[in-house]
Coordinates of C-alpha atoms in Angstrom, one line a residue:
Chain A
M1137 CA 6.9 49.0 -44.4
K1138 CA 7.0 47.5 -48.0
D1139 CA 10.2 48.6 -49.3
S1140 CA 12.8 48.5 -46.4
G1141 CA 15.6 49.1 -48.8
N1142 CA 17.8 45.8 -48.2
Y1143 CA 18.1 44.2 -51.3
Q1144 CA 19.7 41.1 -49.8
P1145 CA 18.0 38.2 -50.7
Y1146 CA 15.4 36.9 -48.4
S1147 CA 15.8 33.8 -46.2
Y1148 CA 13.2 31.4 -46.1
F1149 CA 11.7 32.9 -42.9
Q1150 CA 11.6 36.5 -44.4
L1151 CA 9.8 35.4 -47.3
M1152 CA 7.3 33.6 -45.0
E1153 CA 7.0 36.6 -43.1
V1154 CA 6.2 39.0 -46.0
S1155 CA 4.1 36.8 -47.4
L1156 CA 1.8 36.5 -44.6
R1157 CA 1.9 39.7 -43.6
E1158 CA 0.9 41.2 -47.2
L1159 CA -1.7 38.5 -47.3
L1160 CA -3.1 39.4 -43.9
V1161 CA -3.1 43.3 -45.1
E1162 CA -4.8 42.4 -48.1
K1163 CA -7.8 40.2 -46.6
G1164 CA -7.8 43.7 -44.2
I1165 CA -7.8 41.5 -41.3
V1166 CA -4.6 44.0 -40.0
T1167 CA -3.3 47.4 -41.5
E1168 CA 0.4 48.0 -41.8
A1169 CA 0.0 50.8 -39.3
Q1170 CA -0.9 48.0 -36.7
V1171 CA 2.0 45.8 -37.6
A1172 CA 4.0 48.7 -37.4
A1173 CA 2.7 49.8 -34.0
T1174 CA 2.8 46.3 -32.8
V1175 CA 6.5 45.8 -34.0
E1176 CA 7.5 49.0 -32.4
D1177 CA 5.7 48.2 -28.7
M1178 CA 8.0 45.0 -28.9
R1179 CA 11.1 46.8 -29.5
A1180 CA 10.3 49.2 -26.6
R1181 CA 10.3 46.3 -24.0
S1182 CA 13.4 46.3 -22.2
P1183 CA 14.7 44.9 -19.4
E1184 CA 14.3 47.9 -17.5
R1185 CA 11.0 47.3 -16.8
G1186 CA 11.7 44.0 -14.9
A1187 CA 14.6 46.2 -13.1
K1188 CA 11.8 48.7 -11.7
V1189 CA 9.8 45.8 -10.6
V1190 CA 12.1 44.5 -8.8
A1191 CA 14.0 48.0 -7.2
R1192 CA 10.6 48.5 -6.0
A1193 CA 10.2 45.1 -4.0
W1194 CA 13.7 45.6 -2.4
V1195 CA 12.2 48.9 -0.5
D1196 CA 8.6 48.2 -0.3
G1197 CA 7.7 44.9 1.7
S1198 CA 3.9 44.8 0.8
F1199 CA 4.5 44.8 -2.9
K1200 CA 7.5 42.1 -2.5
K1201 CA 4.7 39.8 -0.9
K1202 CA 2.0 40.5 -3.3
L1203 CA 4.7 39.7 -6.1
L1204 CA 5.7 36.7 -4.8
E1205 CA 2.1 35.7 -4.2
N1206 CA 0.5 37.1 -7.7
G1207 CA 3.5 38.1 -10.2
T1208 CA 0.7 39.4 -12.5
R1209 CA -1.2 41.3 -10.7
A1210 CA 1.5 43.2 -8.9
C1211 CA 3.3 44.5 -12.2
E1212 CA -0.5 45.8 -13.0
E1213 CA -0.2 47.4 -9.8
L1214 CA 2.9 49.3 -11.2
G1215 CA 1.3 50.5 -14.0
L1216 CA 3.1 47.5 -16.2
D1217 CA 0.6 46.1 -18.7
V1218 CA 1.3 42.4 -18.8
P1219 CA -1.6 40.9 -20.8
A1220 CA -1.3 37.2 -21.2
L1221 CA 1.6 36.7 -18.6
R1222 CA 1.5 34.9 -16.1
L1223 CA 4.5 35.9 -14.2
V1224 CA 6.1 33.7 -11.3
V1225 CA 8.6 35.2 -9.3
V1226 CA 11.0 33.2 -7.5
E1227 CA 13.3 35.0 -4.7
N1228 CA 17.0 34.6 -4.2
T1229 CA 18.0 34.3 -0.7
A1230 CA 21.3 33.4 1.1
S1231 CA 20.7 29.8 0.9
V1232 CA 18.8 29.5 -2.4
H1233 CA 19.8 30.7 -5.9
N1234 CA 17.0 30.8 -9.0
M1235 CA 17.8 30.8 -12.6
I1236 CA 15.4 30.3 -15.6
V1237 CA 15.1 28.2 -18.7
C1238 CA 13.0 27.0 -21.1
T1239 CA 14.6 23.2 -21.9
L1240 CA 12.0 23.1 -24.8
C1241 CA 12.1 26.5 -27.3
S1242 CA 12.8 30.4 -25.7
C1243 CA 9.4 31.1 -23.3
Y1244 CA 10.9 34.0 -21.6
P1245 CA 9.0 37.1 -19.5
R1246 CA 9.0 39.8 -23.0
M1247 CA 7.0 42.1 -21.7
L1248 CA 9.4 42.9 -18.9
L1249 CA 12.8 41.9 -19.9
G1250 CA 12.5 42.4 -23.8
L1251 CA 13.8 39.7 -26.3
P1252 CA 15.4 37.1 -25.2
P1253 CA 19.3 37.1 -25.6
D1254 CA 20.9 34.9 -28.3
W1255 CA 22.5 32.7 -25.7
Y1256 CA 19.0 32.1 -24.2
K1257 CA 18.1 30.4 -26.9
S1258 CA 21.1 28.4 -27.7
R1259 CA 21.1 24.5 -27.4
N1260 CA 24.0 24.8 -25.2
Y1261 CA 22.4 26.6 -22.5
R1262 CA 19.0 25.0 -22.6
S1263 CA 20.4 21.4 -22.3
R1264 CA 23.2 22.3 -19.7
A1265 CA 21.1 24.9 -17.4
V1266 CA 19.2 21.8 -16.0
R1267 CA 22.0 19.1 -16.2
E1268 CA 25.2 21.2 -14.9
P1269 CA 23.6 24.4 -13.6
R1270 CA 26.8 25.2 -11.2
A1271 CA 29.1 24.4 -14.5
V1272 CA 26.8 26.9 -16.4
L1273 CA 27.1 29.9 -13.9
A1274 CA 30.3 29.6 -13.4
E1275 CA 30.9 30.2 -16.9
F1276 CA 29.0 33.3 -16.4
G1277 CA 31.3 34.2 -14.0
L1278 CA 28.9 33.4 -11.0
Q1279 CA 30.7 30.9 -8.6
L1280 CA 28.0 29.7 -6.5
N1281 CA 28.9 28.6 -3.1
Q1282 CA 28.2 25.1 -2.1
D1283 CA 25.8 25.8 0.6
T1284 CA 23.7 27.6 -1.4
A1285 CA 20.9 25.6 -3.1
I1286 CA 20.2 25.9 -6.8
R1287 CA 16.7 25.8 -8.1
V1288 CA 16.7 25.5 -12.1
H1289 CA 13.0 26.5 -13.3
D1290 CA 12.3 25.3 -16.6
S1291 CA 9.3 27.2 -18.3
T1292 CA 7.8 24.2 -19.9
A1293 CA 4.1 25.9 -20.2
D1294 CA 2.2 29.0 -19.1
M1295 CA 4.1 30.4 -16.6
R1296 CA 6.7 32.8 -16.9
Y1297 CA 9.6 33.7 -14.5
L1298 CA 11.8 36.2 -13.1
V1299 CA 14.1 36.1 -10.4
L1300 CA 13.9 38.8 -7.6
P1301 CA 18.0 39.0 -6.8
M1302 CA 19.3 39.7 -3.2
R1303 CA 19.4 43.5 -2.4
P1304 CA 23.2 43.9 -2.5
A1305 CA 25.0 45.5 0.8
G1306 CA 26.2 48.9 0.5
T1307 CA 22.8 49.8 -1.1
E1308 CA 21.0 51.3 2.1
G1309 CA 19.5 54.5 1.4
W1310 CA 19.6 53.8 -2.3
S1311 CA 16.6 55.9 -4.7
E1312 CA 14.6 53.3 -6.1
E1313 CA 16.1 54.9 -10.0
R1314 CA 19.5 54.2 -8.2
L1315 CA 19.0 50.4 -7.5
A1316 CA 16.8 49.7 -10.7
S1317 CA 20.6 50.9 -12.4
I1318 CA 22.3 47.7 -11.1
V1319 CA 19.6 45.2 -11.8
T1320 CA 20.5 43.9 -15.3
R1321 CA 18.8 41.4 -17.8
D1322 CA 21.0 38.6 -16.4
C1323 CA 20.2 39.1 -13.0
M1324 CA 16.6 38.8 -13.4
I1325 CA 17.1 35.4 -15.3
G1326 CA 19.4 34.0 -12.8
V1327 CA 22.9 33.9 -14.4
A1328 CA 24.3 36.8 -12.6
V1329 CA 23.7 39.1 -9.3
P1330 CA 23.6 42.7 -9.1
E1331 CA 26.6 44.4 -7.8
P1332 CA 26.6 47.6 -6.4
N1333 CA 28.7 50.6 -8.9
Chain B
M457 CA -12.4 21.3 -17.2
I458 CA -10.9 18.7 -15.1
E459 CA -10.8 19.2 -11.6
A460 CA -7.0 19.0 -9.9
R461 CA -6.4 15.6 -7.8
F462 CA -3.1 16.8 -6.6
K463 CA -2.2 19.4 -3.9
P464 CA 1.1 21.0 -3.0
G465 CA 3.8 18.8 -1.2
E466 CA 2.4 15.7 -2.5
P467 CA 4.6 13.1 -4.0
V468 CA 3.9 12.5 -7.4
R469 CA 5.6 10.5 -10.3
V470 CA 5.7 11.6 -13.9
R471 CA 4.5 9.4 -16.6
K472 CA 7.6 7.4 -18.8
A473 CA 5.7 7.6 -21.9
Y474 CA 6.7 8.6 -24.9
P475 CA 3.8 9.5 -27.3
L476 CA 4.3 11.4 -30.5
G477 CA 3.1 14.6 -31.2
H478 CA 3.6 18.6 -29.6
I479 CA 4.7 17.1 -25.7
R480 CA 5.5 19.7 -23.4
T481 CA 6.6 17.1 -20.8
P482 CA 10.5 17.5 -21.2
F483 CA 12.2 13.6 -21.7
Y484 CA 14.6 14.5 -18.7
V485 CA 12.1 14.1 -16.1
R486 CA 9.5 11.4 -17.6
G487 CA 9.5 8.4 -15.1
H488 CA 11.0 10.7 -12.4
G489 CA 9.6 11.2 -9.2
G490 CA 8.8 14.7 -7.4
V491 CA 6.7 17.2 -4.9
I492 CA 3.7 19.3 -6.2
E493 CA 5.1 22.8 -5.6
R494 CA 2.0 24.3 -6.4
L495 CA -1.3 24.4 -8.8
C496 CA -1.0 27.2 -11.2
G497 CA -4.1 27.0 -12.9
T498 CA -6.2 25.2 -15.4
F499 CA -5.1 25.6 -19.0
G500 CA -5.6 24.3 -22.6
N501 CA -4.4 21.1 -23.2
P502 CA -1.2 21.8 -25.3
E503 CA -1.1 18.5 -27.0
E504 CA -4.7 19.1 -28.7
L505 CA -4.3 23.1 -29.3
A506 CA -1.0 22.1 -31.3
Q507 CA -3.4 19.7 -33.5
M508 CA -5.5 22.6 -33.8
R509 CA -8.1 21.4 -31.6
S510 CA -10.1 23.7 -28.8
G511 CA -7.7 22.2 -26.0
E512 CA -10.6 21.2 -24.2
P513 CA -11.0 19.7 -21.6
K514 CA -8.5 22.1 -20.0
Q515 CA -6.0 20.7 -18.0
P516 CA -4.8 21.4 -14.3
L517 CA -1.1 22.7 -14.5
Y518 CA 1.3 22.1 -11.6
R519 CA 5.1 23.3 -10.9
V520 CA 6.9 20.2 -9.6
R521 CA 9.9 20.1 -7.6
F522 CA 12.8 17.6 -8.5
L523 CA 15.9 16.8 -6.8
Q524 CA 18.7 16.9 -9.4
S525 CA 20.2 13.8 -7.7
E526 CA 16.7 12.3 -8.1
V527 CA 16.7 13.4 -12.1
W528 CA 20.0 12.8 -12.9
P529 CA 22.6 9.7 -11.6
G530 CA 26.1 11.1 -10.3
Y531 CA 25.1 14.7 -9.8
R532 CA 27.3 16.9 -7.9
G533 CA 26.2 19.8 -6.1
N534 CA 24.4 20.8 -2.9
P535 CA 22.1 17.5 -2.2
E536 CA 19.0 20.1 -1.9
D537 CA 19.8 21.4 -5.7
A538 CA 16.5 20.7 -7.2
L539 CA 14.2 21.6 -11.0
E540 CA 11.2 23.0 -11.0
V541 CA 8.9 22.1 -14.1
E542 CA 5.8 22.8 -15.3
I543 CA 3.8 19.3 -15.6
F544 CA 0.2 19.0 -16.9
Q545 CA -1.9 16.6 -14.5
H546 CA -2.7 14.5 -17.0
W547 CA 1.4 13.4 -17.2
L548 CA 1.1 13.0 -13.4
E549 CA 0.8 9.6 -11.3

């Protein structure tokens, strides 16, 4: 951990990170091994976790009901440890499409989707998603019908949001694994819909 | 801990106030009216936490649903297009 082999000069924030980390280790508050394990754990989180939750909800009606009532508890039931995640799952239907943004910063259900994409943190997405969501979705290639109402969720405080997309037609009889494979990160943020491949 | 004053379905208005500090009520909904969608629970007040204080008393946090057309003049889309935002009780009236 001491020498990354990268001899570019540190940026301001890199220097702050190294200084703070070394100080915490020196003072015996954390060990280097704990820091390394936490970084590995964060890297291991990926949208596959969220996709597993969505696929289960598609095949198991009682799980779906629990997921919409209390997202955190339902995820624990799936063996996904989601501490500190107060999860609100919002369901897309034929008449309502949901999409997630954090206008204030970049709140995101990292335990289920991993690190947010850069566009999610961009000023462009954050300011426009609440103001002209239909135009933003069109730029993602999603033309929403005028009959479908759109609900934009701004994660401004302690909740984190996951969109439960509609199961597409043509996926009857698919296994849970195969269903999970078409649930992309963007589908769970609500800027795309799953396509059967 | 402060008791929850509002119930789901109840109309509310966000205070039109501009105090300094770490405020998690977006500017674009201040002064606008919406409806309580749900009570999320009770959480430390972020305006206090940001000052390294205890965050007590904890504040009820709601999800408030606003119609897009109420928030943005001239909004075009489905008349039921909506925004849902988490707002702490001390910002609601």
